[in-house]
């Protein structure tokens, strides 16, 4: 198997999960209502757990450093997350829309990975897809409710959807290893995933009564997968690693 | 001591593990939860012809990000070590994926007595119906509703009972 190709896939998935997990956790204590505070905090815990499991595979199977080191001691340039997950939490409507767009991609990605030829990844995927179902269900419920709430809630959801779409399409930025991963049966590829995702997301958005933004004309925000990030990642990492940097070798 | 140790079997390990409780649900053991997937013990040769008794326990996480895994791992280690093994190894892996269907019927009934509605059987993928008709652990009415799929721990949801007008927790089907 092509080690570089697989590590690239694992890093981007792990980094996505860690960074969105960190963003989700920023709602802890300030959610618009108690249930939503809990929801975003719980999803944060799940995502960080998923990232840890992915870093663990990178560590055990490919001999890279420990999960904590990979999470807290890599530079911004080494991160492979898409820019969608880096964006600040913004208003609640944006966080919900991002959660909706990201988690549907995540759910489908793990579904595809349940048949991966990389055994530990297939096992993790089978496990994680059950957890992500709850995330997706949560996103769908709130999307439907707010799209059919007041005029303001509908307008906000639509505006956030329009804003987030070019970033969301950046989730599917192809790596140099697409053909290898597909050929070796590790992962079905970003193109296939994007196709499945668009179909799924369009259906839910339209049923909820929102307008699906024009995808063909979108100026897609790529770069994250190759280490080119938004201005927000650096400050997020600085904050996230603040304590570790005081004493990186400390035992917890 | 040496002769006594020789009689310890895998069954003794399983029995010892019954005393290790899930720290988030202190009435249910890690065995009843279905968290322990494998137990093995034996003798390995060490230097100068001496042998040493070892025990290996494999466990699988309920939710991947469950923060109680570390505590359970340590509690399992301590409980097995007490039996007299020289070497105890506790491994966490996902070779066997945990599902709420791994919980024993006893665990589910203890869970309900503890005040948490047990998870519905997951014979298929999760559906909204599985989160629909859940019995209230206090008054046993099924006239209840899901308030939030996320609760005080990763494995619990928050529900409300229209009959006794109380909130309660449900262990999520997974």
CSV table of N, CA and C in Angstrom, one decimal, chain A residues 8-114:
chain,number,residue,atom,x,y,z
A,8,UNK,N,-1.9,10.9,4.0
A,8,UNK,CA,-2.5,12.2,3.6
A,8,UNK,C,-4.0,12.1,3.9
A,9,UNK,N,-4.6,11.0,3.6
A,9,UNK,CA,-6.1,10.9,3.8
A,9,UNK,C,-6.4,10.9,5.3
A,10,UNK,N,-5.6,10.2,6.1
A,10,UNK,CA,-5.8,10.1,7.6
A,10,UNK,C,-5.6,11.5,8.2
A,11,UNK,N,-4.5,12.2,7.8
A,11,UNK,CA,-4.3,13.5,8.3
A,11,UNK,C,-5.4,14.5,8.0
A,12,UNK,N,-5.9,14.5,6.8
A,12,UNK,CA,-6.9,15.5,6.5
A,12,UNK,C,-8.2,15.2,7.3
A,13,UNK,N,-8.5,13.9,7.4
A,13,UNK,CA,-9.7,13.6,8.2
A,13,UNK,C,-9.5,13.9,9.7
A,14,UNK,N,-8.4,13.6,10.2
A,14,UNK,CA,-8.1,13.8,11.6
A,14,UNK,C,-8.1,15.3,11.9
A,15,UNK,N,-7.4,16.1,11.0
A,15,UNK,CA,-7.3,17.5,11.3
A,15,UNK,C,-8.7,18.2,11.1
A,16,UNK,N,-9.5,17.8,10.2
A,16,UNK,CA,-10.9,18.3,10.1
A,16,UNK,C,-11.6,18.1,11.4
A,17,UNK,N,-11.5,16.8,11.9
A,17,UNK,CA,-12.3,16.5,13.1
A,17,UNK,C,-11.8,17.3,14.3
A,18,UNK,N,-10.5,17.4,14.4
A,18,UNK,CA,-9.9,18.1,15.6
A,18,UNK,C,-10.3,19.6,15.5
A,19,UNK,N,-10.2,20.2,14.4
A,19,UNK,CA,-10.5,21.7,14.3
A,19,UNK,C,-12.0,22.0,14.4
A,20,UNK,N,-12.8,21.2,13.8
A,20,UNK,CA,-14.3,21.4,13.9
A,20,UNK,C,-14.7,21.1,15.4
A,21,UNK,N,-14.0,20.1,15.9
A,21,UNK,CA,-14.3,19.8,17.3
A,21,UNK,C,-14.0,20.9,18.2
A,22,UNK,N,-12.8,21.6,18.0
A,22,UNK,CA,-12.4,22.7,18.8
A,22,UNK,C,-13.4,23.9,18.6
A,23,UNK,N,-13.8,24.1,17.3
A,23,UNK,CA,-14.8,25.2,17.1
A,23,UNK,C,-16.1,24.8,17.8
A,24,UNK,N,-16.6,23.6,17.7
A,24,UNK,CA,-17.9,23.2,18.3
A,24,UNK,C,-17.8,23.5,19.8
A,25,UNK,N,-16.6,23.2,20.4
A,25,UNK,CA,-16.5,23.4,21.9
A,25,UNK,C,-16.6,24.9,22.3
A,26,UNK,N,-16.4,25.8,21.3
A,26,UNK,CA,-16.5,27.2,21.7
A,26,UNK,C,-17.9,27.6,22.0
A,27,UNK,N,-18.9,26.7,21.7
A,27,UNK,CA,-20.3,27.0,22.1
A,27,UNK,C,-20.6,26.6,23.5
A,28,UNK,N,-19.6,25.9,24.2
A,28,UNK,CA,-19.9,25.4,25.5
A,28,UNK,C,-20.0,26.6,26.5
A,29,UNK,N,-21.2,26.7,27.1
A,29,UNK,CA,-21.4,27.8,28.0
A,29,UNK,C,-22.1,29.0,27.4
A,30,UNK,N,-22.1,29.1,26.1
A,30,UNK,CA,-22.8,30.2,25.5
A,30,UNK,C,-23.8,29.8,24.4
A,31,UNK,N,-24.2,28.6,24.4
A,31,UNK,CA,-25.2,28.1,23.4
A,31,UNK,C,-26.5,28.9,23.6
A,32,UNK,N,-27.3,29.0,22.5
A,32,UNK,CA,-28.5,29.8,22.6
A,32,UNK,C,-29.6,29.2,23.5
A,33,UNK,N,-29.5,27.9,23.8
A,33,UNK,CA,-30.3,27.3,24.9
A,33,UNK,C,-29.5,26.1,25.4
A,34,UNK,N,-29.9,25.7,26.5
A,34,UNK,CA,-29.2,24.6,27.2
A,34,UNK,C,-29.0,23.4,26.3
A,35,UNK,N,-30.0,22.9,25.6
A,35,UNK,CA,-29.9,21.7,24.8
A,35,UNK,C,-28.9,21.9,23.7
A,36,UNK,N,-28.8,23.1,23.2
A,36,UNK,CA,-27.9,23.3,22.1
A,36,UNK,C,-26.5,23.5,22.6
A,37,UNK,N,-26.4,24.0,23.7
A,37,UNK,CA,-25.1,24.1,24.4
A,37,UNK,C,-24.5,22.6,24.6
A,38,UNK,N,-25.4,21.8,25.1
A,38,UNK,CA,-25.0,20.3,25.3
A,38,UNK,C,-24.7,19.7,23.9
A,39,UNK,N,-25.5,20.0,22.9
A,39,UNK,CA,-25.4,19.3,21.6
A,39,UNK,C,-24.0,19.6,21.1
A,40,UNK,N,-23.7,20.9,21.0
A,40,UNK,CA,-22.4,21.3,20.4
A,40,UNK,C,-21.2,20.8,21.3
A,41,UNK,N,-21.4,20.8,22.6
A,41,UNK,CA,-20.3,20.3,23.4
A,41,UNK,C,-20.1,18.8,23.2
A,42,UNK,N,-21.2,18.1,23.1
A,42,UNK,CA,-21.1,16.6,22.9
A,42,UNK,C,-20.5,16.3,21.6
A,43,UNK,N,-21.0,17.0,20.6
A,43,UNK,CA,-20.4,16.8,19.2
A,43,UNK,C,-18.9,17.1,19.2
A,44,UNK,N,-18.6,18.1,20.0
A,44,UNK,CA,-17.1,18.5,20.1
A,44,UNK,C,-16.3,17.3,20.6
A,45,UNK,N,-16.9,16.7,21.7
A,45,UNK,CA,-16.2,15.6,22.4
A,45,UNK,C,-16.1,14.4,21.4
A,46,UNK,N,-17.2,14.2,20.7
A,46,UNK,CA,-17.1,13.1,19.7
A,46,UNK,C,-16.1,13.4,18.6
A,47,UNK,N,-16.0,14.6,18.1
A,47,UNK,CA,-15.1,14.9,17.0
A,47,UNK,C,-13.7,14.8,17.5
A,48,UNK,N,-13.4,15.3,18.6
A,48,UNK,CA,-12.0,15.2,19.1
A,48,UNK,C,-11.6,13.8,19.4
A,49,UNK,N,-12.6,13.0,19.8
A,49,UNK,CA,-12.4,11.5,20.0
A,49,UNK,C,-12.1,10.9,18.6
A,50,UNK,N,-12.8,11.3,17.6
A,50,UNK,CA,-12.5,10.7,16.3
A,50,UNK,C,-11.1,11.1,15.8
A,51,UNK,N,-10.8,12.3,16.0
A,51,UNK,CA,-9.4,12.8,15.6
A,51,UNK,C,-8.4,12.0,16.3
A,52,UNK,N,-8.6,11.7,17.6
A,52,UNK,CA,-7.6,11.0,18.3
A,52,UNK,C,-7.5,9.6,17.8
A,53,UNK,N,-8.6,8.9,17.5
A,53,UNK,CA,-8.6,7.6,16.9
A,53,UNK,C,-7.8,7.6,15.6
A,54,UNK,N,-8.0,8.6,14.8
A,54,UNK,CA,-7.3,8.7,13.5
A,54,UNK,C,-5.8,8.9,13.6
A,55,UNK,N,-5.5,9.8,14.5
A,55,UNK,CA,-4.0,10.0,14.8
A,55,UNK,C,-3.4,8.8,15.4
A,56,UNK,N,-4.2,8.0,16.1
A,56,UNK,CA,-3.7,6.7,16.7
A,56,UNK,C,-3.4,5.8,15.6
A,57,UNK,N,-4.2,5.7,14.5
A,57,UNK,CA,-3.9,4.8,13.4
A,57,UNK,C,-2.6,5.3,12.7
A,58,UNK,N,-2.4,6.6,12.6
A,58,UNK,CA,-1.2,7.2,12.0
A,58,UNK,C,0.0,6.8,12.8
A,59,UNK,N,-0.2,6.8,14.1
A,59,UNK,CA,0.9,6.5,15.0
A,59,UNK,C,1.2,5.0,15.0
A,60,UNK,N,0.2,4.1,15.2
A,60,UNK,CA,0.5,2.7,15.3
A,60,UNK,C,0.8,2.0,14.0
A,61,UNK,N,0.1,2.4,12.9
A,61,UNK,CA,0.3,1.7,11.7
A,61,UNK,C,1.5,2.3,10.9
A,62,UNK,N,1.7,3.6,11.0
A,62,UNK,CA,2.7,4.2,10.2
A,62,UNK,C,3.9,4.8,11.0
A,63,UNK,N,3.9,4.5,12.3
A,63,UNK,CA,5.1,4.8,13.1
A,63,UNK,C,5.3,6.3,13.3
A,64,UNK,N,4.3,7.1,13.0
A,64,UNK,CA,4.4,8.6,13.3
A,64,UNK,C,4.3,8.8,14.8
A,65,UNK,N,4.5,10.1,15.2
A,65,UNK,CA,4.5,10.4,16.6
A,65,UNK,C,3.2,10.1,17.3
A,66,UNK,N,3.2,10.3,18.6
A,66,UNK,CA,2.0,10.0,19.5
A,66,UNK,C,0.8,11.0,19.1
A,67,UNK,N,-0.4,10.5,19.2
A,67,UNK,CA,-1.6,11.3,18.9
A,67,UNK,C,-1.5,12.7,19.5
A,68,UNK,N,-1.2,12.9,20.8
A,68,UNK,CA,-1.1,14.2,21.4
A,68,UNK,C,-0.1,15.1,20.7
A,69,UNK,N,1.0,14.5,20.3
A,69,UNK,CA,2.0,15.3,19.6
A,69,UNK,C,1.5,15.8,18.3
A,70,UNK,N,0.9,14.8,17.5
A,70,UNK,CA,0.4,15.2,16.2
A,70,UNK,C,-0.7,16.3,16.3
A,71,UNK,N,-1.5,16.2,17.4
A,71,UNK,CA,-2.6,17.2,17.5
A,71,UNK,C,-2.0,18.6,18.0
A,72,UNK,N,-1.1,18.6,18.9
A,72,UNK,CA,-0.7,19.8,19.5
A,72,UNK,C,0.7,20.4,19.1
A,73,UNK,N,1.5,19.6,18.4
A,73,UNK,CA,2.8,20.1,18.1
A,73,UNK,C,3.2,20.2,16.6
A,74,UNK,N,2.2,20.2,15.8
A,74,UNK,CA,2.5,20.5,14.4
A,74,UNK,C,2.2,21.9,14.0
A,75,UNK,N,2.9,22.4,13.0
A,75,UNK,CA,2.7,23.8,12.6
A,75,UNK,C,1.5,23.9,11.7
A,76,UNK,N,1.0,25.1,11.6
A,76,UNK,CA,-0.2,25.4,10.8
A,76,UNK,C,0.0,24.8,9.3
A,77,UNK,N,1.2,25.0,8.8
A,77,UNK,CA,1.5,24.5,7.4
A,77,UNK,C,1.3,23.0,7.3
A,78,UNK,N,1.5,22.2,8.4
A,78,UNK,CA,1.4,20.8,8.4
A,78,UNK,C,0.0,20.3,8.5
A,79,UNK,N,-0.9,21.2,8.9
A,79,UNK,CA,-2.3,20.8,9.0
A,79,UNK,C,-3.0,20.7,7.6
A,80,UNK,N,-3.8,19.7,7.5
A,80,UNK,CA,-4.5,19.4,6.2
A,80,UNK,C,-6.0,19.6,6.2
A,81,UNK,N,-6.5,20.3,7.2
A,81,UNK,CA,-7.9,20.5,7.3
A,81,UNK,C,-8.4,21.5,6.2
A,82,UNK,N,-9.7,21.3,5.8
A,82,UNK,CA,-10.3,22.3,4.9
A,82,UNK,C,-10.6,23.6,5.6
A,83,UNK,N,-10.7,24.6,4.8
A,83,UNK,CA,-10.9,25.9,5.4
A,83,UNK,C,-12.3,26.1,6.1
A,84,UNK,N,-13.3,25.3,5.6
A,84,UNK,CA,-14.6,25.4,6.2
A,84,UNK,C,-14.6,25.3,7.7
A,85,UNK,N,-13.8,24.3,8.2
A,85,UNK,CA,-13.8,24.0,9.7
A,85,UNK,C,-13.0,25.1,10.5
A,86,UNK,N,-12.2,25.9,9.8
A,86,UNK,CA,-11.4,26.8,10.5
A,86,UNK,C,-12.2,28.1,10.8
A,87,UNK,N,-13.2,28.4,10.0
A,87,UNK,CA,-13.9,29.7,10.2
A,87,UNK,C,-14.4,29.8,11.6
A,88,UNK,N,-14.4,31.0,12.2
A,88,UNK,CA,-14.9,31.3,13.5
A,88,UNK,C,-16.4,30.8,13.6
A,89,UNK,N,-16.9,30.6,14.8
A,89,UNK,CA,-18.2,30.1,15.0
A,89,UNK,C,-19.3,31.1,14.5
A,90,UNK,N,-19.0,32.3,14.5
A,90,UNK,CA,-19.9,33.3,14.0
A,90,UNK,C,-21.2,33.3,14.8
A,91,UNK,N,-22.3,33.7,14.1
A,91,UNK,CA,-23.6,33.6,14.7
A,91,UNK,C,-24.1,32.1,14.7
A,92,UNK,N,-25.1,31.8,15.4
A,92,UNK,CA,-25.5,30.5,15.6
A,92,UNK,C,-26.0,29.8,14.2
A,93,UNK,N,-26.6,30.7,13.4
A,93,UNK,CA,-27.0,30.1,12.1
A,93,UNK,C,-25.9,29.6,11.3
A,94,UNK,N,-24.7,30.3,11.3
A,94,UNK,CA,-23.6,29.9,10.5
A,94,UNK,C,-23.1,28.6,11.1
A,95,UNK,N,-22.9,28.5,12.4
A,95,UNK,CA,-22.4,27.3,13.0
A,95,UNK,C,-23.3,26.1,12.7
A,96,UNK,N,-24.6,26.3,12.7
A,96,UNK,CA,-25.6,25.2,12.3
A,96,UNK,C,-25.4,24.8,10.9
A,97,UNK,N,-25.3,25.7,10.0
A,97,UNK,CA,-25.2,25.4,8.6
A,97,UNK,C,-23.8,24.7,8.3
A,98,UNK,N,-22.8,25.2,8.9
A,98,UNK,CA,-21.5,24.5,8.8
A,98,UNK,C,-21.6,23.1,9.3
A,99,UNK,N,-22.2,22.9,10.4
A,99,UNK,CA,-22.4,21.6,11.0
A,99,UNK,C,-23.2,20.7,10.1
A,100,UNK,N,-24.2,21.2,9.5
A,100,UNK,CA,-25.1,20.5,8.5
A,100,UNK,C,-24.2,20.0,7.3
A,101,UNK,N,-23.5,21.0,6.7
A,101,UNK,CA,-22.8,20.7,5.5
A,101,UNK,C,-21.6,19.7,5.8
A,102,UNK,N,-20.9,20.0,6.9
A,102,UNK,CA,-19.7,19.2,7.2
A,102,UNK,C,-20.1,17.8,7.6
A,103,UNK,N,-21.1,17.7,8.4
A,103,UNK,CA,-21.4,16.3,9.0
A,103,UNK,C,-22.0,15.4,7.9
A,104,UNK,N,-22.8,16.0,6.9
A,104,UNK,CA,-23.2,15.1,5.9
A,104,UNK,C,-22.1,14.6,5.1
A,105,UNK,N,-21.1,15.4,4.8
A,105,UNK,CA,-19.9,14.9,4.1
A,105,UNK,C,-19.2,13.8,4.9
A,106,UNK,N,-19.1,14.1,6.2
A,106,UNK,CA,-18.4,13.2,7.1
A,106,UNK,C,-19.2,11.8,7.2
A,107,UNK,N,-20.5,11.9,7.3
A,107,UNK,CA,-21.3,10.7,7.4
A,107,UNK,C,-21.1,9.8,6.1
A,108,UNK,N,-21.1,10.5,5.0
A,108,UNK,CA,-20.9,9.7,3.7
A,108,UNK,C,-19.5,9.2,3.5
A,109,UNK,N,-18.5,10.0,4.0
A,109,UNK,CA,-17.1,9.6,3.9
A,109,UNK,C,-16.9,8.3,4.7
A,110,UNK,N,-17.4,8.3,5.9
A,110,UNK,CA,-17.2,7.1,6.8
A,110,UNK,C,-18.0,5.9,6.2
A,111,UNK,N,-19.2,6.2,5.7
A,111,UNK,CA,-20.0,5.1,5.0
A,111,UNK,C,-19.1,4.5,3.9
A,112,UNK,N,-18.5,5.3,3.1
A,112,UNK,CA,-17.6,4.8,2.0
A,112,UNK,C,-16.4,4.0,2.6
A,113,UNK,N,-15.9,4.5,3.7
A,113,UNK,CA,-14.7,3.9,4.3
A,113,UNK,C,-15.0,2.6,5.0
A,114,UNK,N,-16.3,2.2,5.2
A,114,UNK,CA,-16.5,1.0,5.9
A,114,UNK,C,-16.0,-0.2,5.1
